[in-house]
Coordinates of C-alpha atoms in Angstrom, one line a residue:
M1 CA 26.2 15.3 109.9
S2 CA 26.0 12.0 111.8
L3 CA 28.3 9.0 111.4
F4 CA 25.8 6.4 112.4
W5 CA 22.5 5.0 111.1
E6 CA 19.4 6.4 112.8
P7 CA 16.4 4.5 111.3
R8 CA 12.8 5.6 111.5
W9 CA 10.9 2.3 111.6
V10 CA 7.2 2.4 110.4
R11 CA 4.8 -0.4 110.0
K12 CA 4.1 -1.4 106.3
K13 CA 2.1 -4.1 104.6
Y14 CA 3.5 -5.8 101.5
L15 CA 1.7 -8.0 99.0
V16 CA 4.1 -10.1 96.8
D17 CA 2.9 -13.0 94.6
G18 CA -0.2 -13.4 96.8
I19 CA 1.8 -13.4 100.0
E20 CA 0.9 -10.6 102.5
V21 CA 3.5 -9.6 105.0
V22 CA 3.2 -6.9 107.7
T23 CA 6.6 -5.7 108.9
C24 CA 8.7 -2.6 109.5
E25 CA 10.4 -0.3 106.9
D26 CA 13.0 2.4 107.5
E27 CA 11.7 5.6 106.1
A28 CA 15.2 7.0 105.6
S29 CA 16.8 4.1 103.8
G30 CA 13.9 2.0 102.7
L31 CA 15.3 -1.1 104.4
I32 CA 12.7 -3.8 105.3
L33 CA 12.9 -5.9 108.4
C34 CA 12.3 -9.7 108.6
P35 CA 9.2 -10.1 110.9
I36 CA 10.3 -13.7 111.9
C37 CA 13.9 -12.8 112.8
E38 CA 13.0 -9.6 114.7
K39 CA 10.0 -8.7 116.9
V40 CA 8.0 -6.2 114.8
E41 CA 6.2 -4.8 117.9
E42 CA 9.5 -3.6 119.4
Y43 CA 10.7 -1.9 116.2
C44 CA 7.4 -0.4 114.9
P45 CA 4.4 -0.5 117.3
E46 CA 1.1 0.1 115.7
G47 CA 0.7 3.8 114.8
K48 CA 4.2 4.9 116.0
S49 CA 7.7 5.2 114.5
T50 CA 10.8 4.3 116.5
S51 CA 14.5 4.6 116.0
R52 CA 15.6 1.3 117.6
V53 CA 18.9 0.0 116.4
R54 CA 20.5 -3.4 117.1
E55 CA 23.5 -5.1 115.6
N56 CA 23.0 -8.0 113.1
I57 CA 19.4 -7.4 112.1
N58 CA 18.2 -9.0 108.9
T59 CA 17.1 -6.2 106.5
F60 CA 16.3 -6.3 102.8
F61 CA 16.2 -3.9 99.9
T62 CA 13.0 -5.1 98.2
P63 CA 9.8 -6.9 99.4
R64 CA 10.7 -9.8 96.9
D65 CA 14.0 -10.3 98.7
L66 CA 12.1 -10.5 102.0
I67 CA 9.7 -13.1 100.6
Y68 CA 12.7 -15.2 99.4
H69 CA 14.2 -15.0 102.9
L70 CA 10.8 -15.9 104.6
K71 CA 10.6 -19.0 102.4
S72 CA 14.0 -20.0 103.7
H73 CA 12.5 -20.1 107.2
K74 CA 10.4 -23.1 106.3
N75 CA 13.6 -25.2 106.6
Q76 CA 13.6 -24.5 110.3
R77 CA 12.0 -27.4 112.3
N78 CA 9.9 -25.2 114.5
M79 CA 8.4 -23.2 111.6
K80 CA 5.6 -24.4 109.4
F81 CA 3.9 -22.7 106.5
R82 CA 0.4 -24.0 105.9
L83 CA 0.2 -22.9 102.3
E84 CA 3.4 -24.8 101.3
K85 CA 2.5 -27.8 103.4
F86 CA -0.9 -28.0 101.7
E87 CA 0.7 -27.9 98.2
E88 CA 3.1 -30.7 99.2
V89 CA 0.2 -32.9 100.4
E90 CA -1.7 -32.2 97.2
E91 CA 1.2 -33.3 95.1
E92 CA 1.7 -36.5 97.1
E93 CA -2.0 -37.5 96.7
E94 CA -1.8 -37.0 92.9
E95 CA 1.3 -39.3 92.7
E96 CA -0.5 -42.0 94.8
E97 CA -3.5 -41.9 92.4
E98 CA -1.3 -42.6 89.4

């Protein structure tokens, strides 16, 4: 019996509410890694599984939780989401027409 977490990261693709995300999932616990906070290539290279562990990584229980977290990244100044920015521009144009 071990007293520490030894993940087995594998690459997975999730589709939630029309948003497709490719990230890593731990086969043992089912935890999902944030692809913006962590480098996916280091944790789960294409076609391989790794057991890399680091302190303070952002993991989530469900794909929906991950999507909520990814939406919070839009508040960072160096990150832009084209889909959300496009919707904002569309709403502004409608208001100007009225």
